[in-house]
PDB file of C-alpha atoms in Angstrom:
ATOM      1  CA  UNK A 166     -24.950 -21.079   2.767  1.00  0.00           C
ATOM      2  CA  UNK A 167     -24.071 -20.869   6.556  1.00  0.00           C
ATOM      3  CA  UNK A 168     -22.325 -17.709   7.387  1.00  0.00           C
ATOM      4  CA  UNK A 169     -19.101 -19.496   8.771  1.00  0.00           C
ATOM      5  CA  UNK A 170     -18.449 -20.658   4.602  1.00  0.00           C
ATOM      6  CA  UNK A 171     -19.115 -16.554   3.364  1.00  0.00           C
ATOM      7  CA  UNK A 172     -15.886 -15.197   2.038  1.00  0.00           C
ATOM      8  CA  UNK A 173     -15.403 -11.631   4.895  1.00  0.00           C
ATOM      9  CA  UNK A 174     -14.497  -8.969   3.150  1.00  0.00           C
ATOM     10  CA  UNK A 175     -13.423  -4.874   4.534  1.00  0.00           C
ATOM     11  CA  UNK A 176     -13.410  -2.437   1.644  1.00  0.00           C
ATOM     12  CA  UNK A 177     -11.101   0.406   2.824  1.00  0.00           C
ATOM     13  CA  UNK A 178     -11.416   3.442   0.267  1.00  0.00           C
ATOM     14  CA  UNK A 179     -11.031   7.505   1.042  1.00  0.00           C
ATOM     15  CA  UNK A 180     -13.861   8.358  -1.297  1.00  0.00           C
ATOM     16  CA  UNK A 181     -17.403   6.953  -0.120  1.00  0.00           C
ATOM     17  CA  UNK A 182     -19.469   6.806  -3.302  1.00  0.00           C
ATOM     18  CA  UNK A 183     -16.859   4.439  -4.769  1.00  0.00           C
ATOM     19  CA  UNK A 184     -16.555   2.810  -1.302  1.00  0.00           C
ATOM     20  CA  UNK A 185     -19.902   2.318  -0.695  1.00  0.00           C
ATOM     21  CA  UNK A 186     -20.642   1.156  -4.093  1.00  0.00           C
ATOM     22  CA  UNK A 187     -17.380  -1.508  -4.298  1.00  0.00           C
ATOM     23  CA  UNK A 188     -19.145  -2.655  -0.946  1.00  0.00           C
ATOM     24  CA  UNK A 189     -22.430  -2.735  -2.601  1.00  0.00           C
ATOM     25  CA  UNK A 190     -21.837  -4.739  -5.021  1.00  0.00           C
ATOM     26  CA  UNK A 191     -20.110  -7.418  -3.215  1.00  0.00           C
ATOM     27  CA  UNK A 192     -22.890  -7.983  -1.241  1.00  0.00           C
ATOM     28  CA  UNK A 193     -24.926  -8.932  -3.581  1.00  0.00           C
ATOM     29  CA  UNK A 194     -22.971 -11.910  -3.700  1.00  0.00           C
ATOM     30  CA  UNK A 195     -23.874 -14.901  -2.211  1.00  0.00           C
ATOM     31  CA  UNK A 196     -20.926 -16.713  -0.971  1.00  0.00           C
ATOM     32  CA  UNK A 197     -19.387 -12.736   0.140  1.00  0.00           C
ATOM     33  CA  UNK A 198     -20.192 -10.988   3.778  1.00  0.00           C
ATOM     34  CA  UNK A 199     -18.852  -7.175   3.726  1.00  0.00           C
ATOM     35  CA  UNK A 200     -17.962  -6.975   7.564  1.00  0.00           C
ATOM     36  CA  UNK A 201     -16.419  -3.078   7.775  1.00  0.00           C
ATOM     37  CA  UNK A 202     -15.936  -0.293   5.113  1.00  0.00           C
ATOM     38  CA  UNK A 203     -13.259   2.515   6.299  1.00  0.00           C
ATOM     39  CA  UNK A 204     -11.707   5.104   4.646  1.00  0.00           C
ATOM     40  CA  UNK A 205      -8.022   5.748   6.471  1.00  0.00           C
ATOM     41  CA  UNK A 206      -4.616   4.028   7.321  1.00  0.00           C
ATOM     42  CA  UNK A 207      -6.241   3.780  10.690  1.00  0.00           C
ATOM     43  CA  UNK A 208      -9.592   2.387  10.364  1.00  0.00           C
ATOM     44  CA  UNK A 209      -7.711  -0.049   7.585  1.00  0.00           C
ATOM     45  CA  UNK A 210      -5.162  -1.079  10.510  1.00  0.00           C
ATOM     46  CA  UNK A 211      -8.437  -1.846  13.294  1.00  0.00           C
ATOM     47  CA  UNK A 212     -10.171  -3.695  10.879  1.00  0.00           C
ATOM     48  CA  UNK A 213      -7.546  -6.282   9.982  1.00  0.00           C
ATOM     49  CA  UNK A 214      -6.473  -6.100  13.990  1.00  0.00           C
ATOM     50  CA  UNK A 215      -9.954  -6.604  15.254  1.00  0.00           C
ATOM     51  CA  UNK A 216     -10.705  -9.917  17.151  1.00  0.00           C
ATOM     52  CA  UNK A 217     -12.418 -11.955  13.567  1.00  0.00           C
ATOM     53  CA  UNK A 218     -10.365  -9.950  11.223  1.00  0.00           C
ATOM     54  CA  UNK A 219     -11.476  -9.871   7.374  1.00  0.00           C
ATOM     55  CA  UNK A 220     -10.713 -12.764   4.516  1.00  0.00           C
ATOM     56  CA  UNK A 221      -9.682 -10.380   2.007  1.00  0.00           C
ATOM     57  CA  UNK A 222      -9.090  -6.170   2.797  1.00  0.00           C
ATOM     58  CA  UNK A 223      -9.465  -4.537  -0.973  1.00  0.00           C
ATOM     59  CA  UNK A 224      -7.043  -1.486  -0.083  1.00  0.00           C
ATOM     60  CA  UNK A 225      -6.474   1.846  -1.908  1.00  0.00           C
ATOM     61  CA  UNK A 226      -3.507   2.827  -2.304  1.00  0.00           C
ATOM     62  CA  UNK A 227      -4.011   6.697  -1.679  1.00  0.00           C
ATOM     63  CA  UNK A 228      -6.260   7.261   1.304  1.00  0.00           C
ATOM     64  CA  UNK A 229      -5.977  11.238   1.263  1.00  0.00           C
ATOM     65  CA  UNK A 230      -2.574  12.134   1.987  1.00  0.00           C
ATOM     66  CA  UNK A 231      -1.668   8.453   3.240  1.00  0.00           C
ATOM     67  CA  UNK A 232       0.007   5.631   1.196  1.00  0.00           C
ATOM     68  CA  UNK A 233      -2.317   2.352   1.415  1.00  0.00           C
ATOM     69  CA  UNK A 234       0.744   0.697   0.382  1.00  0.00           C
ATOM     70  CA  UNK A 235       2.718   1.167   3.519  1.00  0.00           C
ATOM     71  CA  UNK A 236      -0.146  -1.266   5.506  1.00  0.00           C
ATOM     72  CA  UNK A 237       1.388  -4.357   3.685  1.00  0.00           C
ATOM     73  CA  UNK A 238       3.853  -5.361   6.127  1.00  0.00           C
ATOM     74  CA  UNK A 239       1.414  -5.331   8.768  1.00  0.00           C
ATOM     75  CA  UNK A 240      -1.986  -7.317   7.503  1.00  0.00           C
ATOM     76  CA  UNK A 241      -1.810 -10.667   9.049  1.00  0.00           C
ATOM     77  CA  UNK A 242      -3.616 -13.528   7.571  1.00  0.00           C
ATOM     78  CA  UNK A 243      -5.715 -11.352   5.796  1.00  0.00           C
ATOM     79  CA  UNK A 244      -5.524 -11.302   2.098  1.00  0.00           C
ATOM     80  CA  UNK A 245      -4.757  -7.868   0.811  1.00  0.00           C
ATOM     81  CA  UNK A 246      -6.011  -6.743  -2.863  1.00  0.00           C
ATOM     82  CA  UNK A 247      -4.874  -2.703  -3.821  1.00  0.00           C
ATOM     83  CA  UNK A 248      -7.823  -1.596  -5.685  1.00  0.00           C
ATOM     84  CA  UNK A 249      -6.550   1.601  -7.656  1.00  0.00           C
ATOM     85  CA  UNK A 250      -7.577   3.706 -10.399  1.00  0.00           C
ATOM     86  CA  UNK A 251      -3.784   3.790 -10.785  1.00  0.00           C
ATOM     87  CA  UNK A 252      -2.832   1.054 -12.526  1.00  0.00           C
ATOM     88  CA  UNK A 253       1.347   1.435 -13.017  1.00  0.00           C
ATOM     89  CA  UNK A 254       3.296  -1.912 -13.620  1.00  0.00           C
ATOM     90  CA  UNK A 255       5.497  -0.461 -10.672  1.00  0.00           C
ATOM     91  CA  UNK A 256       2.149  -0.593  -8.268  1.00  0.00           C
ATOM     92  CA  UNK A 257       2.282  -3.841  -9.239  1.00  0.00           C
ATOM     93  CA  UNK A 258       5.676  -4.781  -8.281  1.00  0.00           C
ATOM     94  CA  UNK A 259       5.549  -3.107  -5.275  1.00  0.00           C
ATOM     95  CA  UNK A 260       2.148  -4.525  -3.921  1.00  0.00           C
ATOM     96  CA  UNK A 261       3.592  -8.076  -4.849  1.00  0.00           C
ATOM     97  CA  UNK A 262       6.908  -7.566  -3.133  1.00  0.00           C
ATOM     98  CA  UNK A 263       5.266  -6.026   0.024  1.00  0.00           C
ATOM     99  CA  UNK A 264       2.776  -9.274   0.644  1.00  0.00           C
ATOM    100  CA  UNK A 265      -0.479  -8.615  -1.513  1.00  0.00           C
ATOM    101  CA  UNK A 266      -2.539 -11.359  -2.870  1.00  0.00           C
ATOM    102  CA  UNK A 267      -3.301  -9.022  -5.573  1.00  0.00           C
ATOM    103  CA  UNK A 268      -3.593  -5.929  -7.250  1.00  0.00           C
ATOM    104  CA  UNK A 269      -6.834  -4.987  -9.255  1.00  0.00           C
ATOM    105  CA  UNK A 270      -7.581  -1.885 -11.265  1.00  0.00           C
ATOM    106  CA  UNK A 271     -10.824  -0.036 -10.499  1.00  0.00           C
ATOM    107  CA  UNK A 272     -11.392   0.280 -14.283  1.00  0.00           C
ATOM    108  CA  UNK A 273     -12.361  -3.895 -14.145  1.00  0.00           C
ATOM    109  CA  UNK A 274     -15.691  -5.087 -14.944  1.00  0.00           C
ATOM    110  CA  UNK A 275     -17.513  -6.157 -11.617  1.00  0.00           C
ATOM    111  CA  UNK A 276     -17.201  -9.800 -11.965  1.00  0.00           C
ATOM    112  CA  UNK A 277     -12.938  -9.421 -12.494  1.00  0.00           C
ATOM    113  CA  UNK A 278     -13.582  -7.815  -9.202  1.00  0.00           C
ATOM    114  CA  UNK A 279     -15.467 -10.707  -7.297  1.00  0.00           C
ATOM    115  CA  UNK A 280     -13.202 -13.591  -9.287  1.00  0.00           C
ATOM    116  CA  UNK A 281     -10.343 -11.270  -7.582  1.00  0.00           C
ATOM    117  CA  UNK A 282     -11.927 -11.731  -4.033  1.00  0.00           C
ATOM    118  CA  UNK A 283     -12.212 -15.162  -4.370  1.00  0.00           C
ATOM    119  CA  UNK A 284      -9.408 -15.950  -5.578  1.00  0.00           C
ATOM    120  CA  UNK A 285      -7.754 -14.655  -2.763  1.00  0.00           C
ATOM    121  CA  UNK A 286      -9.584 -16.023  -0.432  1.00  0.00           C
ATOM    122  CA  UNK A 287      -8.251 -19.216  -1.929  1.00  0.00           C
ATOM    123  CA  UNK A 288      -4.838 -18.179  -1.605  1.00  0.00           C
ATOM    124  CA  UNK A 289      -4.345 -17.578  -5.102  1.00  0.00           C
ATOM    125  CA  UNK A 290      -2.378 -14.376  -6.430  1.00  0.00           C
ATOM    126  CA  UNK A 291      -4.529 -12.083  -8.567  1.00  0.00           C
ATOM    127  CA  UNK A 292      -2.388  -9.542 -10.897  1.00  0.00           C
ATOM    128  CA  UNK A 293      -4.265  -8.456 -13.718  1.00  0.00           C
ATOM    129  CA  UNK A 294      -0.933  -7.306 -16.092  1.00  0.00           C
ATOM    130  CA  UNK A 295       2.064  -8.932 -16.636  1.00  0.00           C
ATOM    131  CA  UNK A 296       5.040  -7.660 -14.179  1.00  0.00           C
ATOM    132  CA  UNK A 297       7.939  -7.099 -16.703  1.00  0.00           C
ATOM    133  CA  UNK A 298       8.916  -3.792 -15.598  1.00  0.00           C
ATOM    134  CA  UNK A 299      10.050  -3.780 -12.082  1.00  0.00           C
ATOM    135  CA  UNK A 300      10.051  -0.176 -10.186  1.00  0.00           C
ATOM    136  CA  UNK A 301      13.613   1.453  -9.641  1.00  0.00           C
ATOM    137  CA  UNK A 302      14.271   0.467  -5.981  1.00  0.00           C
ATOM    138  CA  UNK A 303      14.802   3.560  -4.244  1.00  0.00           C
ATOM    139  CA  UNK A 304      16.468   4.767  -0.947  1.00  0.00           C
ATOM    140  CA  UNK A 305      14.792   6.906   1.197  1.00  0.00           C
ATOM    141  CA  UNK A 306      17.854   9.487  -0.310  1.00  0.00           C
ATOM    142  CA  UNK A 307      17.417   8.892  -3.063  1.00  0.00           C
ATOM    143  CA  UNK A 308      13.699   9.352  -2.981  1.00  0.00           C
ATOM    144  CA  UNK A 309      13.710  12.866  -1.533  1.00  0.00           C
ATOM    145  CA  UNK A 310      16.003  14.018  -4.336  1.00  0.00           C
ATOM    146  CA  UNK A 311      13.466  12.630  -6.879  1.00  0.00           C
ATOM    147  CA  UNK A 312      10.446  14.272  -4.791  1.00  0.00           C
ATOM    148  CA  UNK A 313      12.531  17.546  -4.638  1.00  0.00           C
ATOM    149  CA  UNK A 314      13.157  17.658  -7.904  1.00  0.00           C
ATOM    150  CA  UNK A 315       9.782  16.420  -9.732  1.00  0.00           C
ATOM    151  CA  UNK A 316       8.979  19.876  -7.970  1.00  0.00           C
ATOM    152  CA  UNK A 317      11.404  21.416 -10.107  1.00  0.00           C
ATOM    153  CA  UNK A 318      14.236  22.781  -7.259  1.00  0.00           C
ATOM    154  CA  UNK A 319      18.153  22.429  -8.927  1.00  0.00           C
ATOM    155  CA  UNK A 320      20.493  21.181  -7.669  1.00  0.00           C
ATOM    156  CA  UNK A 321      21.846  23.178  -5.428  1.00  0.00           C
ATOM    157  CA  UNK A 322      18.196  24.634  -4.138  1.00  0.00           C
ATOM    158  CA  UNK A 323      17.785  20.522  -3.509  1.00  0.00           C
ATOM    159  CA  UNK A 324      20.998  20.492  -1.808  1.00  0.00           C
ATOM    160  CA  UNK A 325      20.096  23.647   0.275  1.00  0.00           C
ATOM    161  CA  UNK A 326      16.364  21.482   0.805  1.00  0.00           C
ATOM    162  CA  UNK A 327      18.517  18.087   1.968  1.00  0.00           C
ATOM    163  CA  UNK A 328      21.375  20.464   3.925  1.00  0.00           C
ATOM    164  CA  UNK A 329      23.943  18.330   1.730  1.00  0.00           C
ATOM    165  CA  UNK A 330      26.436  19.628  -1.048  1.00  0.00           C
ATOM    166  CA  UNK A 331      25.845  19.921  -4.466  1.00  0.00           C
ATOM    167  CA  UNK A 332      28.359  17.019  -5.064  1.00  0.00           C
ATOM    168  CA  UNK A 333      26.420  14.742  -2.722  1.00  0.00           C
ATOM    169  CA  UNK A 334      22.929  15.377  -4.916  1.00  0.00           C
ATOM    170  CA  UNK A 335      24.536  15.147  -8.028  1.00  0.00           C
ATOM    171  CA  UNK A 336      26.258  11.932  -6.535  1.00  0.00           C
ATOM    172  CA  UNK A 337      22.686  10.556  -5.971  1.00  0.00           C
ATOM    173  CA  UNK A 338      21.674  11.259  -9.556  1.00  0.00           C
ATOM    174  CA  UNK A 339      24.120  10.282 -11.133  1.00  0.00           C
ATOM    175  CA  UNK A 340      23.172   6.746  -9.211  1.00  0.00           C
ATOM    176  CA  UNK A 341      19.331   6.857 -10.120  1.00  0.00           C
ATOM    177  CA  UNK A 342      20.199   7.620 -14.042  1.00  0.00           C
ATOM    178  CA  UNK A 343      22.809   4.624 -13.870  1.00  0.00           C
ATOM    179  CA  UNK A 344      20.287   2.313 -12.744  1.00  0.00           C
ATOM    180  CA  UNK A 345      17.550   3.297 -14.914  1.00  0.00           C
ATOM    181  CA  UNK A 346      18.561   4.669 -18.019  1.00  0.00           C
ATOM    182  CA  UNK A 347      17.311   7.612 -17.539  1.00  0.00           C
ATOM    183  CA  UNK A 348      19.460  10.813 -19.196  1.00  0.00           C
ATOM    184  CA  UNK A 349      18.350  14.014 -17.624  1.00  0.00           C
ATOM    185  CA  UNK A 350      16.630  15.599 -14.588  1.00  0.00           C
ATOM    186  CA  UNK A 351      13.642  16.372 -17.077  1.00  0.00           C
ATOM    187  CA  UNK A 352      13.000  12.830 -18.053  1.00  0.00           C
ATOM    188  CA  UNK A 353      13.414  11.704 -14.250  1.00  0.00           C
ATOM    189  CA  UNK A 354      11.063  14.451 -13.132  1.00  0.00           C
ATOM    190  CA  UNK A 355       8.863  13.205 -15.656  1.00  0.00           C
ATOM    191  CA  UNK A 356       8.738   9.511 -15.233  1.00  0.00           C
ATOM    192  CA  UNK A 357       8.465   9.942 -11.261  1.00  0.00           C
ATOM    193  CA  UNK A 358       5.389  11.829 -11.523  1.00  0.00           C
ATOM    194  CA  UNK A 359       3.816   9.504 -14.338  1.00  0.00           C
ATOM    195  CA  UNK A 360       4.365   6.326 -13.145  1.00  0.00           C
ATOM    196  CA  UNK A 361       3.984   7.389  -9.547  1.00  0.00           C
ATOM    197  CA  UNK A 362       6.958   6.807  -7.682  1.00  0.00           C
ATOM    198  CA  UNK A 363       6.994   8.994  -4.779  1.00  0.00           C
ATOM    199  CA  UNK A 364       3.815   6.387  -3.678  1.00  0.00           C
ATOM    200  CA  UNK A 365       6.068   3.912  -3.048  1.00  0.00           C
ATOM    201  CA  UNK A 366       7.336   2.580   0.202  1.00  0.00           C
ATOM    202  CA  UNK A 367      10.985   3.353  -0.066  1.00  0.00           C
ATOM    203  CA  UNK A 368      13.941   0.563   0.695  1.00  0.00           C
ATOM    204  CA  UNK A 369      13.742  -0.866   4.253  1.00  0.00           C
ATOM    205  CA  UNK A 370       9.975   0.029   4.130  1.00  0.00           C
ATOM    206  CA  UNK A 371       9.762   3.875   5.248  1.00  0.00           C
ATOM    207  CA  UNK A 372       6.867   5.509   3.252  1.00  0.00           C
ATOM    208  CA  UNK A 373       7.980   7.410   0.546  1.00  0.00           C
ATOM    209  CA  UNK A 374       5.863  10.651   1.190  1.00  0.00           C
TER     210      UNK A 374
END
């Protein structure tokens, strides 16, 4: 096959066994040239800015104490998979929303993974679980009350945290629990640290870290 018909693909991963081995693997494969590997926002954001930028970029979404998620509004005509071993439905949603052709979990056999790239190179969208539950949309408010108090602060230690009244956090939650049915701080502190939302890009795009 001449090179100019190989699918490029950048694997962009913080740990470099898994890296190294997702790279690995796809190069093995014929019609796929691995052309970088990095393991940061910034090596992620040179490779899809270089000169002959990638096909496809398979992204994770936590590269150390960065949010892989927050490079979707900035990848160009590369295709962007989120590889992650944390596979939410509100990942999903979010990776969609922000411009990825795809999100893949790392528990996926290694063929799901190289149908993925393909795919995407073909401009096709590659979600591997139905998107029926939509992540609560957030403002960046709103997500440094949830942050503040999946750490377990009250109220009024989160209002001393936010230099706002108690009123004005309780005014907050009392919009969160509307819009999601959620009950109590307890179940809120709960769901935001199992499904992950403080990874999130909040609304209008600021990270939510």
């Amino acid at each position: 096959m001449d090179r100019s018909e190989l699918i490029r693909v950048a694997v962009v991963d913080d740990h470099p066994v898994f890296r190294d081995g997702t790279a690995a693997v796809l190069a093995r494969e014929p019609d796929i040239d691995v052309v970088a590997v990095g393991g940061s926002l910034d090596e992620a954001r040179a490779i899809i800015g270089a000169a002959h930028p990638p096909d496809v970029l398979i992204l994770d979404v936590r590269l150390g104490k960065e949010n892989g998620l927050t490079l979707l509004d900035q990848h160009g005509a590369t295709a962007v998979i989120v590889f992650s071993a944390f596979d939410y439905p509100q990942y999903h949603h979010v990776a969609l929303r922000a411009g990825a052709s795809g999100f893949v979990s790392k528990s996926v056999e290694t063929h799901e993974l190289v149908g993925a790239v393909r795919a995407a190179a073909a401009g096709r969208l590659v979600f591997d679980r139905r998107l029926d539950e939509p992540p609560p949309a957030l403002t960046p408010r709103e997500t440094e009350v949830v942050r503040l108090v999946a750490e377990g602060l009250t109220n009024d230690e989160v209002s001393a945290a936010m230099g706002v009244t108690s009123k004005t956090v309780e005014a907050h939650l009392g919009r969160i629990f509307e819009r999601t049915g959620i009950q109590s701080r307890t179940e809120l502190a709960t769901r935001a640290i199992r499904e992950g939302w403080l990874d999130f890009p909040s609304v209008g795009g600021a990270p939510a870290r």
